[in-house]
Amino acid sequence: MDAVYAQPGAGVRFDWGLAGASELGRVCAALVVVDVLSFTTAVDVAVGRGMRVHPFPWSAQADAYASRIGAVAAVPRADVSPERPWSLSPAALRHAPATPDLVLPSPNGSAISAAASATGLPVVAGCLRNARAVSRWLLAQGYGTAQSPIGVIAAGERWPDDTLRPSVEDLLGAASVLDGLSGARGGLSVEAAVTLAALNSVPDVPAAVRGCASGRFLAVRGFGEDVETAVARDASTVVPLLRGGVFARA
């Protein structure tokens, strides 16, 4: 792919989805994956409670994988039970018993994180809850220069034909991380700066997430508490860092 798509010269860069993560993963020194509803919010909650989270792309194979590594696998939101209380629902994870190792499948943020892990780069799970903490940690580690750039990836959702659906919640989550990185020595790429400008045009971020398609989708299905957990801006100081295929506290 043409080198211009890697946004050369900037200390902080932005792109969408698995393809964007693959492109920036070739050239960046660290990646931030943002999947507000709900993978990276769920990771923030679980890691904050002392769990180690194993991202995994395929729900159908999660149980077998968890069995191999001595973990428990999260189930779909609608399948939560007293025997299987762990799911992609951040609200469920706030109330479920803490388990040492949790396999957390999702087709978006989890799949991107699992693929990014193979690059060997530091990968951080960012969301509205921990955007400020993530930005501060990255800058404190010396990232954000032209020599050690940060790639911020909005996961987005999927259309029924499996193509990327850019989503409001991930745009605003990524922009919140970019807001904290705006003072990075290497500056923002045009793509990152335009994304940040979107945040500055939204007077009420929680209301925007509640009212967007993804927020409404969850609310009408009875998972409004997941949306409320996700929109608690800067409620967390947790920085979930992916090392050896596992998210734990940085």
Short mmCIF file of C-alpha atoms in Angstrom, two decimals:
data_model
loop_
_atom_site.label_atom_id
_atom_site.label_comp_id
_atom_site.label_asym_id
_atom_site.label_seq_id
_atom_site.Cartn_x
_atom_site.Cartn_y
_atom_site.Cartn_z
CA MET A 1 0.00 0.00 0.00
CA ASP A 2 1.15 3.55 -0.73
CA ALA A 3 3.16 5.01 2.15
CA VAL A 4 0.91 8.07 2.39
CA TYR A 5 -1.82 5.97 4.00
CA ALA A 6 0.44 5.46 7.01
CA GLN A 7 0.20 9.24 7.68
CA PRO A 8 4.00 9.72 7.74
CA GLY A 9 5.68 12.38 9.86
CA ALA A 10 2.99 12.69 12.53
CA GLY A 11 3.44 11.60 16.13
CA VAL A 12 -0.24 10.68 16.54
CA ARG A 13 -2.25 9.00 13.77
CA PHE A 14 -5.82 7.73 13.35
CA ASP A 15 -7.60 5.09 11.30
CA TRP A 16 -10.56 2.70 11.28
CA GLY A 17 -10.99 -1.03 11.70
CA LEU A 18 -8.83 -4.06 11.14
CA ALA A 19 -7.34 -2.76 7.88
CA GLY A 20 -6.46 0.57 9.50
CA ALA A 21 -4.84 -1.21 12.43
CA SER A 22 -2.83 -3.34 10.04
CA GLU A 23 -1.60 -0.30 8.15
CA LEU A 24 -0.66 1.75 11.23
CA GLY A 25 0.73 -1.33 12.95
CA ARG A 26 3.47 -1.44 10.33
CA VAL A 27 4.78 2.01 11.21
CA CYS A 28 3.65 3.00 14.72
CA ALA A 29 5.40 2.27 18.01
CA ALA A 30 2.14 1.76 19.96
CA LEU A 31 -1.52 1.25 19.12
CA VAL A 32 -4.72 2.20 20.95
CA VAL A 33 -7.84 0.19 20.08
CA VAL A 34 -11.18 1.87 20.81
CA ASP A 35 -14.43 -0.14 20.80
CA VAL A 36 -16.72 1.76 23.18
CA LEU A 37 -19.81 -0.48 22.79
CA SER A 38 -18.46 -2.63 24.13
CA PHE A 39 -15.15 -4.51 23.91
CA THR A 40 -12.65 -1.96 25.24
CA THR A 41 -15.12 -0.72 27.87
CA ALA A 42 -15.53 -4.34 29.01
CA VAL A 43 -11.73 -4.72 29.11
CA ASP A 44 -11.40 -1.59 31.22
CA VAL A 45 -13.99 -2.89 33.71
CA ALA A 46 -12.55 -6.42 33.85
CA VAL A 47 -8.90 -5.36 34.15
CA GLY A 48 -9.90 -2.82 36.79
CA ARG A 49 -11.28 -5.72 38.82
CA GLY A 50 -8.03 -7.66 38.53
CA MET A 51 -8.94 -9.95 35.64
CA ARG A 52 -6.62 -10.83 32.78
CA VAL A 53 -8.47 -10.52 29.46
CA HIS A 54 -7.63 -12.65 26.45
CA PRO A 55 -9.00 -11.10 23.23
CA PHE A 56 -10.36 -13.70 20.83
CA PRO A 57 -12.06 -13.13 17.47
CA TRP A 58 -14.47 -16.08 17.25
CA SER A 59 -17.31 -16.69 19.70
CA ALA A 60 -17.93 -20.20 18.36
CA GLN A 61 -14.44 -21.33 19.36
CA ALA A 62 -14.07 -19.35 22.58
CA ASP A 63 -15.00 -22.19 24.94
CA ALA A 64 -12.45 -24.56 23.43
CA TYR A 65 -9.75 -21.90 23.52
CA ALA A 66 -10.55 -21.00 27.13
CA SER A 67 -10.37 -24.66 28.11
CA ARG A 68 -6.91 -24.96 26.56
CA ILE A 69 -5.49 -22.00 28.47
CA GLY A 70 -7.28 -22.54 31.79
CA ALA A 71 -9.62 -19.55 31.47
CA VAL A 72 -13.35 -18.99 31.33
CA ALA A 73 -15.04 -17.72 28.17
CA ALA A 74 -17.53 -14.87 28.02
CA VAL A 75 -20.91 -15.65 26.50
CA PRO A 76 -23.19 -13.42 24.39
CA ARG A 77 -25.08 -10.82 26.41
CA ALA A 78 -28.40 -12.63 26.07
CA ASP A 79 -26.90 -15.90 27.30
CA VAL A 80 -25.71 -14.71 30.71
CA SER A 81 -26.74 -17.08 33.50
CA PRO A 82 -25.76 -17.71 37.12
CA GLU A 83 -23.38 -20.41 35.84
CA ARG A 84 -21.95 -18.18 33.07
CA PRO A 85 -22.15 -14.58 34.35
CA TRP A 86 -19.36 -13.19 32.15
CA SER A 87 -20.14 -11.56 28.81
CA LEU A 88 -19.20 -8.67 26.55
CA SER A 89 -21.57 -6.58 28.69
CA PRO A 90 -19.54 -4.12 30.82
CA ALA A 91 -22.43 -3.92 33.26
CA ALA A 92 -22.47 -7.70 33.69
CA LEU A 93 -18.71 -7.69 34.26
CA ARG A 94 -19.08 -5.10 37.00
CA HIS A 95 -21.31 -7.50 38.95
CA ALA A 96 -19.98 -10.93 37.97
CA PRO A 97 -17.47 -12.71 40.21
CA ALA A 98 -13.91 -11.78 39.28
CA THR A 99 -12.14 -14.58 37.47
CA PRO A 100 -8.36 -14.66 36.96
CA ASP A 101 -8.48 -15.20 33.19
CA LEU A 102 -11.32 -14.26 30.86
CA VAL A 103 -11.54 -14.99 27.15
CA LEU A 104 -13.53 -12.12 25.65
CA PRO A 105 -14.57 -12.64 22.02
CA SER A 106 -15.92 -9.93 19.73
CA PRO A 107 -15.75 -9.43 15.95
CA ASN A 108 -14.52 -5.85 16.24
CA GLY A 109 -12.29 -4.64 19.07
CA SER A 110 -11.28 -8.13 20.16
CA ALA A 111 -10.41 -9.25 16.62
CA ILE A 112 -8.37 -6.08 16.05
CA SER A 113 -6.57 -6.46 19.38
CA ALA A 114 -5.76 -10.11 18.73
CA ALA A 115 -4.35 -9.28 15.29
CA ALA A 116 -2.40 -6.29 16.62
CA SER A 117 -0.89 -8.44 19.35
CA ALA A 118 0.89 -10.45 16.68
CA THR A 119 2.90 -7.36 15.70
CA GLY A 120 4.61 -7.30 19.10
CA LEU A 121 3.67 -3.65 19.58
CA PRO A 122 2.24 -2.34 22.85
CA VAL A 123 -1.55 -2.33 22.38
CA VAL A 124 -3.76 -0.37 24.78
CA ALA A 125 -7.54 -0.67 25.19
CA GLY A 126 -9.03 2.82 25.20
CA CYS A 127 -12.60 3.98 25.79
CA LEU A 128 -14.50 6.96 27.14
CA ARG A 129 -13.99 5.71 30.69
CA ASN A 130 -10.18 5.75 30.58
CA ALA A 131 -9.27 8.08 27.69
CA ARG A 132 -7.41 10.56 29.88
CA ALA A 133 -5.46 7.85 31.72
CA VAL A 134 -4.49 6.15 28.45
CA SER A 135 -3.25 9.40 26.90
CA ARG A 136 -1.21 10.32 29.96
CA TRP A 137 0.39 6.87 30.12
CA LEU A 138 1.36 6.88 26.44
CA LEU A 139 2.97 10.31 26.66
CA ALA A 140 4.77 9.34 29.89
CA GLN A 141 6.28 6.37 28.05
CA GLY A 142 7.73 8.68 25.41
CA TYR A 143 5.32 7.82 22.59
CA GLY A 144 3.88 10.48 20.32
CA THR A 145 6.99 11.62 18.44
CA ALA A 146 7.62 11.21 14.74
CA GLN A 147 10.11 8.49 15.66
CA SER A 148 7.72 6.69 18.07
CA PRO A 149 4.25 7.43 16.74
CA ILE A 150 0.96 6.35 18.28
CA GLY A 151 -1.80 4.86 16.13
CA VAL A 152 -5.34 5.30 17.46
CA ILE A 153 -7.81 2.83 15.92
CA ALA A 154 -11.58 3.22 16.07
CA ALA A 155 -12.93 -0.31 15.76
CA GLY A 156 -16.33 0.52 14.30
CA GLU A 157 -19.19 -1.95 13.92
CA ARG A 158 -20.15 -4.42 11.19
CA TRP A 159 -22.94 -4.29 8.63
CA PRO A 160 -24.81 -7.56 7.94
CA ASP A 161 -22.52 -8.15 4.94
CA ASP A 162 -19.51 -7.90 7.34
CA THR A 163 -18.25 -4.58 5.97
CA LEU A 164 -17.11 -1.85 8.34
CA ARG A 165 -19.76 0.49 9.75
CA PRO A 166 -18.01 3.59 11.17
CA SER A 167 -19.75 4.40 14.44
CA VAL A 168 -20.35 7.55 16.44
CA GLU A 169 -19.35 6.00 19.76
CA ASP A 170 -15.95 4.85 18.51
CA LEU A 171 -15.32 8.15 16.72
CA LEU A 172 -15.94 10.01 19.98
CA GLY A 173 -13.98 7.49 22.05
CA ALA A 174 -10.98 7.74 19.75
CA ALA A 175 -11.29 11.53 19.68
CA SER A 176 -11.26 11.57 23.48
CA VAL A 177 -7.95 9.71 23.46
CA LEU A 178 -6.65 12.07 20.77
CA ASP A 179 -7.68 15.05 22.90
CA GLY A 180 -5.24 13.93 25.57
CA LEU A 181 -2.55 13.36 22.94
CA SER A 182 -2.99 16.71 21.21
CA GLY A 183 0.13 18.07 22.91
CA ALA A 184 2.34 15.22 21.69
CA ARG A 185 5.68 16.43 20.36
CA GLY A 186 5.12 14.88 16.95
CA GLY A 187 1.75 16.55 16.43
CA LEU A 188 -1.44 15.09 15.00
CA SER A 189 -1.91 13.80 11.49
CA VAL A 190 -4.66 15.41 9.43
CA GLU A 191 -6.81 12.34 10.03
CA ALA A 192 -6.31 12.59 13.79
CA ALA A 193 -6.91 16.35 13.84
CA VAL A 194 -10.17 16.05 11.91
CA THR A 195 -11.33 13.31 14.29
CA LEU A 196 -10.51 15.51 17.28
CA ALA A 197 -12.47 18.36 15.68
CA ALA A 198 -15.55 16.13 15.72
CA LEU A 199 -15.28 15.83 19.49
CA ASN A 200 -15.07 19.58 19.88
CA SER A 201 -18.34 19.94 17.95
CA VAL A 202 -20.32 17.66 20.28
CA PRO A 203 -21.54 19.52 23.40
CA ASP A 204 -22.76 16.39 25.23
CA VAL A 205 -20.77 13.25 24.47
CA PRO A 206 -22.76 10.87 26.71
CA ALA A 207 -26.02 12.07 25.11
CA ALA A 208 -24.56 11.55 21.64
CA VAL A 209 -23.57 7.96 22.47
CA ARG A 210 -26.97 7.24 24.02
CA GLY A 211 -28.70 8.64 20.93
CA CYS A 212 -26.53 7.07 18.21
CA ALA A 213 -27.49 3.87 16.39
CA SER A 214 -25.31 1.60 18.52
CA GLY A 215 -26.51 3.10 21.79
CA ARG A 216 -30.14 2.78 20.78
CA PHE A 217 -29.57 -0.77 19.56
CA LEU A 218 -28.38 -1.84 23.00
CA ALA A 219 -30.98 0.16 24.92
CA VAL A 220 -34.00 -1.25 23.09
CA ARG A 221 -32.68 -4.75 23.75
CA GLY A 222 -32.51 -4.17 27.47
CA PHE A 223 -28.81 -3.34 27.77
CA GLY A 224 -29.06 0.33 28.57
CA GLU A 225 -26.83 -0.17 31.62
CA ASP A 226 -24.01 -1.10 29.25
CA VAL A 227 -24.38 2.26 27.53
CA GLU A 228 -24.40 4.08 30.87
CA THR A 229 -21.27 2.24 31.96
CA ALA A 230 -19.58 3.17 28.69
CA VAL A 231 -20.40 6.89 28.81
CA ALA A 232 -18.90 7.46 32.28
CA ARG A 233 -16.14 9.69 30.92
CA ASP A 234 -12.79 9.43 32.71
CA ALA A 235 -14.32 7.38 35.52
CA SER A 236 -11.37 4.97 35.30
CA THR A 237 -7.63 5.32 35.71
CA VAL A 238 -6.98 1.80 34.38
CA VAL A 239 -4.65 1.43 31.40
CA PRO A 240 -5.17 -2.08 29.98
CA LEU A 241 -2.00 -3.10 28.13
CA LEU A 242 -1.85 -6.13 25.85
CA ARG A 243 1.27 -8.19 26.53
CA GLY A 244 1.73 -11.73 25.27
CA GLY A 245 -1.84 -11.81 24.04
CA VAL A 246 -3.33 -10.78 27.42
CA PHE A 247 -4.70 -7.45 28.62
CA ALA A 248 -3.57 -6.54 32.16
CA ARG A 249 -2.80 -3.30 34.00
CA ALA A 250 0.06 -1.35 32.48
#
